[in-house]
mmCIF file of C-alpha atoms and ligand atoms in Angstrom:
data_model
loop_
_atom_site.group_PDB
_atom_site.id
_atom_site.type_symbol
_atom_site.label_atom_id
_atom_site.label_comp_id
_atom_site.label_asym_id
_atom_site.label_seq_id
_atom_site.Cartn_x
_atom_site.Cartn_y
_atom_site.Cartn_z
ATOM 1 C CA UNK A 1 45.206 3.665 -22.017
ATOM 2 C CA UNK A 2 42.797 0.969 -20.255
ATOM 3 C CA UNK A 3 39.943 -0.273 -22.813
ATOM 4 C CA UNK A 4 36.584 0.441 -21.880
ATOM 5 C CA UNK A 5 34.671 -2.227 -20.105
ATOM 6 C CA UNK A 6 32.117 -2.989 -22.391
ATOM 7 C CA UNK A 7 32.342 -6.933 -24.194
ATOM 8 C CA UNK A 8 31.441 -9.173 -20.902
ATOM 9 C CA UNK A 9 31.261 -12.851 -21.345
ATOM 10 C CA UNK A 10 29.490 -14.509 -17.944
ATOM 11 C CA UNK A 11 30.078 -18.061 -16.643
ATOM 12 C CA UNK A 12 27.804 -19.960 -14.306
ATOM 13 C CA UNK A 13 24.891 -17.528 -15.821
ATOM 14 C CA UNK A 14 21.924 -20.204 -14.995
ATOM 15 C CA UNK A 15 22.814 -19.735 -11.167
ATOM 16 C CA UNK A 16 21.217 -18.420 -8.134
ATOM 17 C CA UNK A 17 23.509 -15.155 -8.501
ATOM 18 C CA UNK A 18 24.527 -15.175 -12.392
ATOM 19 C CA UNK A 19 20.818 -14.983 -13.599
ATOM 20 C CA UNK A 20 20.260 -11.860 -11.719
ATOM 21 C CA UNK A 21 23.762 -10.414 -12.394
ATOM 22 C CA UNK A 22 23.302 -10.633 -15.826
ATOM 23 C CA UNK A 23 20.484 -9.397 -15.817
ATOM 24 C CA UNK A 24 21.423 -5.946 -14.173
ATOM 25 C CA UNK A 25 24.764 -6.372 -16.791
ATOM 26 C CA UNK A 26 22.422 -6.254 -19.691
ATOM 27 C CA UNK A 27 20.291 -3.476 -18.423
ATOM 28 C CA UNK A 28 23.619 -1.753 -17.819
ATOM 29 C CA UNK A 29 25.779 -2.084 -20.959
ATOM 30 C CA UNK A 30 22.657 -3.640 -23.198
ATOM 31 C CA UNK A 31 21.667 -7.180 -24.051
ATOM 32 C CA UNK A 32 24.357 -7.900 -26.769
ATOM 33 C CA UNK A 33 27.525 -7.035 -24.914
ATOM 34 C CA UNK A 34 26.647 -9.376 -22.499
ATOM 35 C CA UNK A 35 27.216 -12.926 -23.352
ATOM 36 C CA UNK A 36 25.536 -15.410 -21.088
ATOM 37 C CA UNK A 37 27.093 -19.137 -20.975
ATOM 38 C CA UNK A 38 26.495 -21.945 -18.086
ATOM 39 C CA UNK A 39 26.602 -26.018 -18.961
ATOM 40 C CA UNK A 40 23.017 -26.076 -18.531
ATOM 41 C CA UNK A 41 20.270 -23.600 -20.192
ATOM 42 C CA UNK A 42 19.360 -20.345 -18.205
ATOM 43 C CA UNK A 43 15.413 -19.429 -17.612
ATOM 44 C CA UNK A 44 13.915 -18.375 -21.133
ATOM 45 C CA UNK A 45 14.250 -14.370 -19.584
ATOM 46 C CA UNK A 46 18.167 -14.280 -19.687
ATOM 47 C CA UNK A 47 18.443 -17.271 -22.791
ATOM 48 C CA UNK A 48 15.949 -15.297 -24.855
ATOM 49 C CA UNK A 49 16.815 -11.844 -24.219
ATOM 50 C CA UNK A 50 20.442 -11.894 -25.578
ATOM 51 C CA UNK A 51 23.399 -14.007 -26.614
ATOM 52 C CA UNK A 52 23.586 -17.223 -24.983
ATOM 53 C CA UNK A 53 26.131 -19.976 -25.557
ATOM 54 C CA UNK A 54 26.396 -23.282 -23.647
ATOM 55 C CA UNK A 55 30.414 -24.184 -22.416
ATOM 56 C CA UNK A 56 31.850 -26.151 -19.451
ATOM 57 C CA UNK A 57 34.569 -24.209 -17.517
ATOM 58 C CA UNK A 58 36.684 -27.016 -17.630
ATOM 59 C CA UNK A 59 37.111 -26.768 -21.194
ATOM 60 C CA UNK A 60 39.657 -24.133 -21.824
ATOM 61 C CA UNK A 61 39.485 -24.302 -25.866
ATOM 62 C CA UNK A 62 35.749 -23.499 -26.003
ATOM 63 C CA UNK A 63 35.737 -21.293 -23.442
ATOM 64 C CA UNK A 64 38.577 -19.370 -25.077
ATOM 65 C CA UNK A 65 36.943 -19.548 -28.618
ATOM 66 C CA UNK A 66 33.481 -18.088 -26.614
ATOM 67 C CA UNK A 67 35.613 -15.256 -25.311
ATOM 68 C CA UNK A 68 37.840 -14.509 -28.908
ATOM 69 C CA UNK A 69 34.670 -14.464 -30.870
ATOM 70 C CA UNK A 70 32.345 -12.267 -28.903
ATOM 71 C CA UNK A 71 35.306 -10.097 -28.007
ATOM 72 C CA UNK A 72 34.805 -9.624 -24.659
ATOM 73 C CA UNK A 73 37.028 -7.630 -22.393
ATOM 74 C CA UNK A 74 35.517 -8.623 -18.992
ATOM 75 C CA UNK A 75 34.879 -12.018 -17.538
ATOM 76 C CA UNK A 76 32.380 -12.455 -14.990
ATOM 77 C CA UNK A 77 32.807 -15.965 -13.494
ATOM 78 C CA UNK A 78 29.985 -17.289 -11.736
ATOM 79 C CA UNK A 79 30.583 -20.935 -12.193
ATOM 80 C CA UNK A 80 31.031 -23.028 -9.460
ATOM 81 C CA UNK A 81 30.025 -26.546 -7.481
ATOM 82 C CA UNK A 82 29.062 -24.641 -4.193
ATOM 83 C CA UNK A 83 29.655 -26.284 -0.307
ATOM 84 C CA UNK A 84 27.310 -28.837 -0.105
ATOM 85 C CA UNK A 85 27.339 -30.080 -3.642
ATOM 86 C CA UNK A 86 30.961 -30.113 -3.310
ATOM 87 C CA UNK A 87 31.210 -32.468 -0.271
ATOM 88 C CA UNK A 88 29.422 -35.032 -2.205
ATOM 89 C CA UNK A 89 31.859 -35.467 -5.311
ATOM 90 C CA UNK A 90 35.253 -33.535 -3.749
ATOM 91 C CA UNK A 91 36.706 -34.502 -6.906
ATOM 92 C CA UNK A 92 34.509 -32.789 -9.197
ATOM 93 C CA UNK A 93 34.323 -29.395 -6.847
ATOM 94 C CA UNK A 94 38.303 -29.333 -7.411
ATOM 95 C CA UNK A 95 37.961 -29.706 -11.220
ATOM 96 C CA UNK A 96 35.665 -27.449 -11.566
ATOM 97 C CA UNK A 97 36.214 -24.288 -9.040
ATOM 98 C CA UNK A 98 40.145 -24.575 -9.869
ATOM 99 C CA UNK A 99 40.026 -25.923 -13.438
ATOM 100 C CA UNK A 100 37.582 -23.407 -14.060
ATOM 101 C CA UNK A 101 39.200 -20.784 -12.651
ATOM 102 C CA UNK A 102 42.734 -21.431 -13.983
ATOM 103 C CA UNK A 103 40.996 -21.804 -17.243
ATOM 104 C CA UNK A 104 39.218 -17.792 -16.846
ATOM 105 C CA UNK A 105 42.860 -16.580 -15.612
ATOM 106 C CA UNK A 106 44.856 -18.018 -18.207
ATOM 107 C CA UNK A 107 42.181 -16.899 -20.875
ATOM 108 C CA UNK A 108 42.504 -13.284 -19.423
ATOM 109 C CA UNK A 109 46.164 -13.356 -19.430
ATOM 110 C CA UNK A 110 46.982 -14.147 -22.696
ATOM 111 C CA UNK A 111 44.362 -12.393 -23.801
ATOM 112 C CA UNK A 112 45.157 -9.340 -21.887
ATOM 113 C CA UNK A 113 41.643 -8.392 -20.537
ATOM 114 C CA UNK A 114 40.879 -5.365 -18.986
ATOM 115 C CA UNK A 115 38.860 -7.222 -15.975
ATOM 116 C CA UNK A 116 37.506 -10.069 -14.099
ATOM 117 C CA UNK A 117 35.538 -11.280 -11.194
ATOM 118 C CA UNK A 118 35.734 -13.872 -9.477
ATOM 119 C CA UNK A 119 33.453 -14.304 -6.457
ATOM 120 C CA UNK A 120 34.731 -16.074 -3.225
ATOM 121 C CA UNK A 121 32.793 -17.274 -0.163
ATOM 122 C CA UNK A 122 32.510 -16.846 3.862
ATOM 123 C CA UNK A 123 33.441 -20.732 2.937
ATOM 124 C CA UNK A 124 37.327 -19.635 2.714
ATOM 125 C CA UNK A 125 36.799 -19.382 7.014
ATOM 126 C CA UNK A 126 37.084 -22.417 9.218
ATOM 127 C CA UNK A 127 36.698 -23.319 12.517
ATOM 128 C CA UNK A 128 40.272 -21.874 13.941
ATOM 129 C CA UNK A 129 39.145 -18.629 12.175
ATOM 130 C CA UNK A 130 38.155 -16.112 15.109
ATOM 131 C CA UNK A 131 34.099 -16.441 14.737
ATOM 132 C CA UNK A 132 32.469 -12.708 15.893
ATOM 133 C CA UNK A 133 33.376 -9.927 13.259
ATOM 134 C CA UNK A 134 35.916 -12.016 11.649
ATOM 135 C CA UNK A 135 38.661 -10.004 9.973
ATOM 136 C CA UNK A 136 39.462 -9.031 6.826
ATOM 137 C CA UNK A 137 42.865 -10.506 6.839
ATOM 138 C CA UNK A 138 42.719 -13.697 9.174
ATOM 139 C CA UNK A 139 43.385 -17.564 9.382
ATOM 140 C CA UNK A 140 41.843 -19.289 6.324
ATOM 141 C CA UNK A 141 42.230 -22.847 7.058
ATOM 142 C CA UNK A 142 38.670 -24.477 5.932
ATOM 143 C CA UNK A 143 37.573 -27.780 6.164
ATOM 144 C CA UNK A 144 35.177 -28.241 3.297
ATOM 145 C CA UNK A 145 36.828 -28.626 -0.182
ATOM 146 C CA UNK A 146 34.711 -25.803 -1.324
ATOM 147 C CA UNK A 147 36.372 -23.540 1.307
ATOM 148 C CA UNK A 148 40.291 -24.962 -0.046
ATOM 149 C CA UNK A 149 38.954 -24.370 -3.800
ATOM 150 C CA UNK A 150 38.005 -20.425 -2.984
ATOM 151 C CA UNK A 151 41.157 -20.066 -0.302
ATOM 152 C CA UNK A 152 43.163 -21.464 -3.494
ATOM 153 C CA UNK A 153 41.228 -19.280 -5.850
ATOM 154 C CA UNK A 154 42.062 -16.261 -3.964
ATOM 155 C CA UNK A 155 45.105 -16.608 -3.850
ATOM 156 C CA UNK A 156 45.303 -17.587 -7.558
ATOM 157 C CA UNK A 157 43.776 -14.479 -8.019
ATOM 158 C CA UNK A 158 45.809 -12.488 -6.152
ATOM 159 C CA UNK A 159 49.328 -13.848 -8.109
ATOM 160 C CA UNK A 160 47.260 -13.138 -11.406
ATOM 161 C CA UNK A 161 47.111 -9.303 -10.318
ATOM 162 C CA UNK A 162 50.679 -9.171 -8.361
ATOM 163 C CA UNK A 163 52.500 -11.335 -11.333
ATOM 164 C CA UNK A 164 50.824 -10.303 -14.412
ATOM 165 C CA UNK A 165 48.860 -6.905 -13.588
ATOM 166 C CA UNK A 166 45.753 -8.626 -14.133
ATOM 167 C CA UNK A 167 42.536 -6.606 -12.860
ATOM 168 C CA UNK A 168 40.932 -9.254 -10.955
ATOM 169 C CA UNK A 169 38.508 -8.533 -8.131
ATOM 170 C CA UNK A 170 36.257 -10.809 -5.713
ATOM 171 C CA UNK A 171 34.438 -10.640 -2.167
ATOM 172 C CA UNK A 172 33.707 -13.088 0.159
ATOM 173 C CA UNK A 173 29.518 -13.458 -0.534
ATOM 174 C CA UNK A 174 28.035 -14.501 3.004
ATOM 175 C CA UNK A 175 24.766 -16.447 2.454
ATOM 176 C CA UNK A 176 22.769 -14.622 0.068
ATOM 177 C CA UNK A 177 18.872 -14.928 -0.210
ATOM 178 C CA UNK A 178 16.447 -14.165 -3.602
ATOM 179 C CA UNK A 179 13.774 -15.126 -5.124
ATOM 180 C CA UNK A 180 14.073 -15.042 -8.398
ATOM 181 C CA UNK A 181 16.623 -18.347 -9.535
ATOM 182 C CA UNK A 182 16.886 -21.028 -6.728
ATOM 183 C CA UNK A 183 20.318 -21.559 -4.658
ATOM 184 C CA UNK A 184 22.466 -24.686 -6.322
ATOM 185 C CA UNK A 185 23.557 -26.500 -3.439
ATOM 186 C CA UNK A 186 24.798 -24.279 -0.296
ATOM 187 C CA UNK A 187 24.429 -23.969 3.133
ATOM 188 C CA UNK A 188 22.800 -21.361 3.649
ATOM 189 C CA UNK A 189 19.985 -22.192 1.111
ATOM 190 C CA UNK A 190 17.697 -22.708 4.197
ATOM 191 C CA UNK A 191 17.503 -18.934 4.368
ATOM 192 C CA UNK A 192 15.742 -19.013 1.128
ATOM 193 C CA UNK A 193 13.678 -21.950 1.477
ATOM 194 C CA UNK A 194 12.067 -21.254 4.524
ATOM 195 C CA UNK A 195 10.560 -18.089 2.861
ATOM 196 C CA UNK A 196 8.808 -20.117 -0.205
ATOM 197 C CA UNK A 197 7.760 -22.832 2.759
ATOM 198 C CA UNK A 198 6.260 -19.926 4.614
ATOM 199 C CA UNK A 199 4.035 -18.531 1.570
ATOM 200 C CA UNK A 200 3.688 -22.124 0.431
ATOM 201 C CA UNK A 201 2.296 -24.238 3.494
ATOM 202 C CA UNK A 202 3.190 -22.441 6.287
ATOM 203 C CA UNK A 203 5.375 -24.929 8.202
ATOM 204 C CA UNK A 204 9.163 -25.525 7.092
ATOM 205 C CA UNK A 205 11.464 -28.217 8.259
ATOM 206 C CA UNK A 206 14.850 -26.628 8.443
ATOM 207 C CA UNK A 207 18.282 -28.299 8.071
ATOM 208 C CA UNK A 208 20.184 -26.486 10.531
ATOM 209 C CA UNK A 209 19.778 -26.034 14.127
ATOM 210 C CA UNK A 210 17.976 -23.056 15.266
ATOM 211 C CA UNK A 211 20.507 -21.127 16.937
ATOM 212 C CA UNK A 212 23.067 -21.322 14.074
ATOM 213 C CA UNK A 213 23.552 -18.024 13.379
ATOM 214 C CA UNK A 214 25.812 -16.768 9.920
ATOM 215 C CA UNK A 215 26.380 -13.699 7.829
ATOM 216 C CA UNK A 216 24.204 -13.075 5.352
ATOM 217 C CA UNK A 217 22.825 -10.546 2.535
ATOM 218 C CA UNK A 218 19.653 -9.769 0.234
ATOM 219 C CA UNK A 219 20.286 -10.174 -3.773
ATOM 220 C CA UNK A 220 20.165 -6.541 -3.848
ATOM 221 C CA UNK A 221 22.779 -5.872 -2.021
ATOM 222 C CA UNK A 222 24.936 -8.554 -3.462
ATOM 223 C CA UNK A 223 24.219 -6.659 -7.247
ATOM 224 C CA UNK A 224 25.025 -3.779 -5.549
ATOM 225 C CA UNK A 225 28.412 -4.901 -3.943
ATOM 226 C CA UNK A 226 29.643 -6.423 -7.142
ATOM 227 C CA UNK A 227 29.265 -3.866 -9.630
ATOM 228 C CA UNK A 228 30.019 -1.530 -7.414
ATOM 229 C CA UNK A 229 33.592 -3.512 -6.742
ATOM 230 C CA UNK A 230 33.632 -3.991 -10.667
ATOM 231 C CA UNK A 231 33.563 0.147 -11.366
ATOM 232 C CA UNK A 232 36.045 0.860 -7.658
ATOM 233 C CA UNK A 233 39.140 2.566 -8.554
ATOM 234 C CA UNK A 234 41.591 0.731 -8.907
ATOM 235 C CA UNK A 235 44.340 2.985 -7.517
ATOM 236 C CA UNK A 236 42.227 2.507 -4.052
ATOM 237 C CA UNK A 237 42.486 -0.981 -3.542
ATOM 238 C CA UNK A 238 44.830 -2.257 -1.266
ATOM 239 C CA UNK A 239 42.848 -6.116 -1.405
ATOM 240 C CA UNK A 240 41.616 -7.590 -4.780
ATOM 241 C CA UNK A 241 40.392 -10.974 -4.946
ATOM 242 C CA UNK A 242 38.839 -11.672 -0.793
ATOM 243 C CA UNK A 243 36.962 -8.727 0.659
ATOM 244 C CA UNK A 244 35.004 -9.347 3.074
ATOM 245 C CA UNK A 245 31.188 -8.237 2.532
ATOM 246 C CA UNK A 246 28.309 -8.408 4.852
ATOM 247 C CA UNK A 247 24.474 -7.085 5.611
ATOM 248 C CA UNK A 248 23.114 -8.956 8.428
ATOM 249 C CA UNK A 249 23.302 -11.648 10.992
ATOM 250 C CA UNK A 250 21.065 -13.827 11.822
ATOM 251 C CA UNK A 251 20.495 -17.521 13.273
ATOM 252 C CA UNK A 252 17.536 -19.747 11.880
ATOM 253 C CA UNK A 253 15.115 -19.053 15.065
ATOM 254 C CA UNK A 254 15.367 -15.357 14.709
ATOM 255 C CA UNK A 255 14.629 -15.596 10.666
ATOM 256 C CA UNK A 256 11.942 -17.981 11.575
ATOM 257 C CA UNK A 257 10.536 -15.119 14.330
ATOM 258 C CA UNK A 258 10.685 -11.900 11.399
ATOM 259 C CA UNK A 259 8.390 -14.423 9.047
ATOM 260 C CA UNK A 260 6.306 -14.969 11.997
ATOM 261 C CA UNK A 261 5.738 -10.998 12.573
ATOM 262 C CA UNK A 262 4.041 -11.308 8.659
ATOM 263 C CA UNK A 263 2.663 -15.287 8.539
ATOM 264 C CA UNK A 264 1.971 -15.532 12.525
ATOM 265 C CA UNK A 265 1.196 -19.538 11.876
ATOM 266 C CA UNK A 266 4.390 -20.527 10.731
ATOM 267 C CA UNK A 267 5.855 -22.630 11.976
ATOM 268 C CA UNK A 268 9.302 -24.336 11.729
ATOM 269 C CA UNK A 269 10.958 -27.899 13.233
ATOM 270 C CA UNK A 270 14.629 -28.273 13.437
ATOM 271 C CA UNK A 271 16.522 -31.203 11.645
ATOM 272 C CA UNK A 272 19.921 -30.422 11.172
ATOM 273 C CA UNK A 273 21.970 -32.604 8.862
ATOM 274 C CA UNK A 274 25.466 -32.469 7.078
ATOM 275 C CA UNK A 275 25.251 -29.180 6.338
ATOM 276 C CA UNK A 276 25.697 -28.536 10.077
ATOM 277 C CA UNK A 277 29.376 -29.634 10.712
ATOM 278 C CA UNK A 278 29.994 -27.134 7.593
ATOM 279 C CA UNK A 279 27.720 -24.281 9.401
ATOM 280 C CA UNK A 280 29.556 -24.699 12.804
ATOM 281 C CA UNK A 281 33.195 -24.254 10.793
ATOM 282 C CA UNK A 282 31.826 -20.696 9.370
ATOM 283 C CA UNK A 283 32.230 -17.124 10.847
ATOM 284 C CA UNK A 284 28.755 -15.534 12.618
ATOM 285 C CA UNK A 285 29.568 -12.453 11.808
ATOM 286 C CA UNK A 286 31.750 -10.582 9.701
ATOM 287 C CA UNK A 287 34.332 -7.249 9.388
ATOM 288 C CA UNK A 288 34.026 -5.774 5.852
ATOM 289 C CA UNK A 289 35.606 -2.298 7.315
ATOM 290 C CA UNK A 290 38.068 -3.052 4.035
ATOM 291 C CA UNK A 291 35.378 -3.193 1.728
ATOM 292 C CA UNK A 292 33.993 0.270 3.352
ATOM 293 C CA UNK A 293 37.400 1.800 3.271
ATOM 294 C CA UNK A 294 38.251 0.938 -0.101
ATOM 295 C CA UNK A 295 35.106 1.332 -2.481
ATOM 296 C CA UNK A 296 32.644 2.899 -0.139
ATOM 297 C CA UNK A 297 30.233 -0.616 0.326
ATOM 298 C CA UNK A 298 27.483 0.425 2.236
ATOM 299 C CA UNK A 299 24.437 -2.367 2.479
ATOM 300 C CA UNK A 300 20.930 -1.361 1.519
ATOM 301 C CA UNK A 301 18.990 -3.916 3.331
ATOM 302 C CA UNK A 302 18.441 -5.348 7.099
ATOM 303 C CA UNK A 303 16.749 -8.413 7.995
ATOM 304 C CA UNK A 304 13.089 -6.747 8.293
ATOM 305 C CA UNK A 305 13.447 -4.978 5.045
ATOM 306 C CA UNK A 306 14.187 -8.116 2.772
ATOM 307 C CA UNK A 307 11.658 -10.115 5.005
ATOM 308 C CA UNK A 308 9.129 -7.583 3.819
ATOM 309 C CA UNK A 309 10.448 -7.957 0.160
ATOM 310 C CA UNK A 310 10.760 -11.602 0.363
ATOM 311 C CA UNK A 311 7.722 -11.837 1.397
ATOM 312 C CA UNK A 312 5.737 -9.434 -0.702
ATOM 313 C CA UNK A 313 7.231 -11.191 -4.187
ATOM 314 C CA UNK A 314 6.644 -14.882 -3.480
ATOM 315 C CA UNK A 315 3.137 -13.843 -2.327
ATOM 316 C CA UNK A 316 2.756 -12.044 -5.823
ATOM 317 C CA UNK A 317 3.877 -15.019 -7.528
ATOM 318 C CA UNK A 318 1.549 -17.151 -5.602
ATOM 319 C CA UNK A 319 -1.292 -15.248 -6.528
ATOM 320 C CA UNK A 320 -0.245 -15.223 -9.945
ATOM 321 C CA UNK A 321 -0.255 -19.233 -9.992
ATOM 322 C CA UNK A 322 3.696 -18.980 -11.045
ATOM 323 C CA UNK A 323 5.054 -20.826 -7.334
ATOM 324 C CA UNK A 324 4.992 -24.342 -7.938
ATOM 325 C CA UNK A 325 3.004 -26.659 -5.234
HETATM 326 P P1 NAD B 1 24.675 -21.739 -8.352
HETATM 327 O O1 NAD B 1 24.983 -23.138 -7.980
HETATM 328 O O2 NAD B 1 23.280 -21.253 -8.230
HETATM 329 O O3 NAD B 1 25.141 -21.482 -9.860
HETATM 330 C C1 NAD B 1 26.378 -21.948 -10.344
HETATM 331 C C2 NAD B 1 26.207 -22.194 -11.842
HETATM 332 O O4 NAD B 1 27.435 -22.767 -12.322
HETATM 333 C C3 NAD B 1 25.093 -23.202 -12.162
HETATM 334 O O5 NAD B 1 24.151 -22.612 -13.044
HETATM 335 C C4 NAD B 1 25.811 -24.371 -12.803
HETATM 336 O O6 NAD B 1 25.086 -24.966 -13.875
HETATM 337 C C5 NAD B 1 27.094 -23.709 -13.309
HETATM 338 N N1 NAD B 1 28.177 -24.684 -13.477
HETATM 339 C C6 NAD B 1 28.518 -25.713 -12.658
HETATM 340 N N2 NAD B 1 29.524 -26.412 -13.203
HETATM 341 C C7 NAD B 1 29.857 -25.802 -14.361
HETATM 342 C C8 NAD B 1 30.814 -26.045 -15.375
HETATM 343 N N3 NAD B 1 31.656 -27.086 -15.291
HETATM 344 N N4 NAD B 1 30.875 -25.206 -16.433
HETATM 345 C C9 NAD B 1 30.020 -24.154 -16.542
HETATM 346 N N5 NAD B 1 29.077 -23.870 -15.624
HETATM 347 C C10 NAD B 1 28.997 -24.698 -14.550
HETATM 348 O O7 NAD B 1 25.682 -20.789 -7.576
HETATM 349 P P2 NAD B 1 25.555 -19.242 -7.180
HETATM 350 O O8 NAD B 1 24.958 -19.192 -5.859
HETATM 351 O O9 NAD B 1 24.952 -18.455 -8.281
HETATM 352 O O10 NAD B 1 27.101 -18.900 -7.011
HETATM 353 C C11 NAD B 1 27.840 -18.121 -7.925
HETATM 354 C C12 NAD B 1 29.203 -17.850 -7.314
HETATM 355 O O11 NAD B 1 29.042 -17.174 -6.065
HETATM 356 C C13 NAD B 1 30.027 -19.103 -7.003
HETATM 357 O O12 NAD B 1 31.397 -18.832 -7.223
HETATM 358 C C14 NAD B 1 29.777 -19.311 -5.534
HETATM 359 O O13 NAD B 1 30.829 -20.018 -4.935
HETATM 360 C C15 NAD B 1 29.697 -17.888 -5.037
HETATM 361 N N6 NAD B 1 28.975 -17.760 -3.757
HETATM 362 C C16 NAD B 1 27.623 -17.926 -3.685
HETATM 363 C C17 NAD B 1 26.972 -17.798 -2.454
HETATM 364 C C18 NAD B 1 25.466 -17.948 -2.307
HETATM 365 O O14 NAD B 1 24.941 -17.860 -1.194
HETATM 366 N N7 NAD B 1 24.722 -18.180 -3.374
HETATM 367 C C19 NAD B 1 27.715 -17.494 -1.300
HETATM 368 C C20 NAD B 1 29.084 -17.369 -1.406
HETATM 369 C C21 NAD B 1 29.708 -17.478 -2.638
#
């Protein structure tokens, strides 16, 4: 009889996605079956509120003692150098998203853990990929490292389950926009940016061109989608590691138009750099039938609602002194 998911030890916990993940975790199973770990210290909020232990991915024997001593059963594994960072040191993305990952499946195997999940990215698409409502099962032929490290880790994945029975599970994130921890280093961070800019100063030079448009989806949503894959039945799935998950599309000038409806002043120039070439290789638009067909994901939020939200909390924060200048 399967264990019951209750022990979960999270990597990458400090990030844009872990801090809020593990927040939800805690208020789900309670503060002290979830252990939080990342290389660098979380916000006080998640550090404070529950076990917290520093560890680098790369370094199976700690990361192994983390997991034997708190006793988890479930892995979450957030860790990760994400598209942009990782075209500056290649190297390092490889060691890391691989290392790391090997590292979590090995652990898991030997271990015999009753779960884990491992996100993967829009980034596994490149520019051979068909572009409008891109498939769930499709050419993945990137051409950013990042996109080679989550096609690899998929597939990783996917020999983990179909080789060992190992329960792992992952979707494809799109571009996905908060406000509560700041994005580490992808390319669709503009998305999030342009909302502080707008409550900040009101102007916002953005980094990609304004008709780029990509897939996207509010933090909400992405909580939503993964514990949501995390409880699917298992007998279901017919896909484990790569499903494809969406909300909305949208290019910069028609986010930069929704902010306007609410902050009519704004305005925004257009400077792409880099992080162009790696915008033009990724899908518009995305097919997550698979994900509907096989554990009922169903988004909550379109691009007015989360500009409203957006909105609405930065504003709070400003008023409350906490955005910095
Ligand atoms: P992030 O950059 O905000 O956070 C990643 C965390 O990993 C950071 O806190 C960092 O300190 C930690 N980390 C880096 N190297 C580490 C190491 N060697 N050992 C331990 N921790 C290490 O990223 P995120 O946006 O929260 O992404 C989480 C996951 O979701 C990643 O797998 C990412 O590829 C995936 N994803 C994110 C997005 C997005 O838009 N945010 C989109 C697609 C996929």
């Amino acid at each position: 009889m399967a264990r019951e998911m209750k022990r979960i030890l999270m990597t990458g916990a400090a990030g844009q996605i872990g801090s809020e993940l593990a927040q939800a975790l805690r208020r789900k199973h309670g503060s002290d079956n979830v252990l939080v770990t990342d290389v660098v210290r979380p916000p006080a909020a998640l550090a404070e509120a529950g076990p917290f232990e520093t560890v680098d991915v790369t370094d199976r024997a700690a990361l192994d003692a983390l997991v034997g001593r708190f006793e988890a059963d479930t892995v979450y594994h957030l860790a990760a150098l994400l598209s942009a960072t990782g075209e500056k040191d290649p190297q390092r993305a490889w060691r890391v998203n691989m290392g790391g990952l090997h590292n979590v499946l090995e652990i898991a195997r030997a271990r015999g853990l009753v779960r884990v999940f491992s996100p993967s990215s829009i980034a596994v698409f490149g520019p051979t990929t068909p572009r409008e409502m891109t498939p769930q099962d499709t050419v993945l032929a990137p051409t950013t490292i990042y996109g080679v490290t989550k096609v690899a880790g998929e597939l990783l994945c996917d020999y983990y389950v179909l080789k060992y029975g190992l329960d792992v599970r992952g979707c494809r994130y799109p571009g996905i926009i908060s406000h509560l921890t700041p994005p580490g280093g992808g390319t669709t961070d503009y998305a999030v940016a342009i909302f502080y800019e707008a409550v900040r100063r009101g102007r916002y030079a953005c980094f990609l061109r304004e008709d780029t448009r990509l897939p996207m989806m509010y933090m909400p949503d992405c909580l939503k989608c993964t514990l949501d894959l995390m409880e699917a039945d298992v007998s279901r799935l017919r896909h484990h590691a790569g499903f494809n998950v969406t909300a909305m599309s949208f290019s910069a000038g028609e986010l930069a138009a929704e902010i306007r409806k609410h902050v009519p002043a704004f305005e925004v120039r257009y400077e792409p750099d880099f992080r162009q070439a790696i915008a033009d290789s990724w899908p518009a638009s995305i097919d997550d039938s698979a994900a509907r067909a096989e554990w009922d994901w169903r988004p909550d939020y379109d691009l007015a609602a989360m500009t409203v939200d957006m909105l609405d909390a930065l504003r709070a924060r400003r008023a409350a002194g906490a955005l910095d200048a």
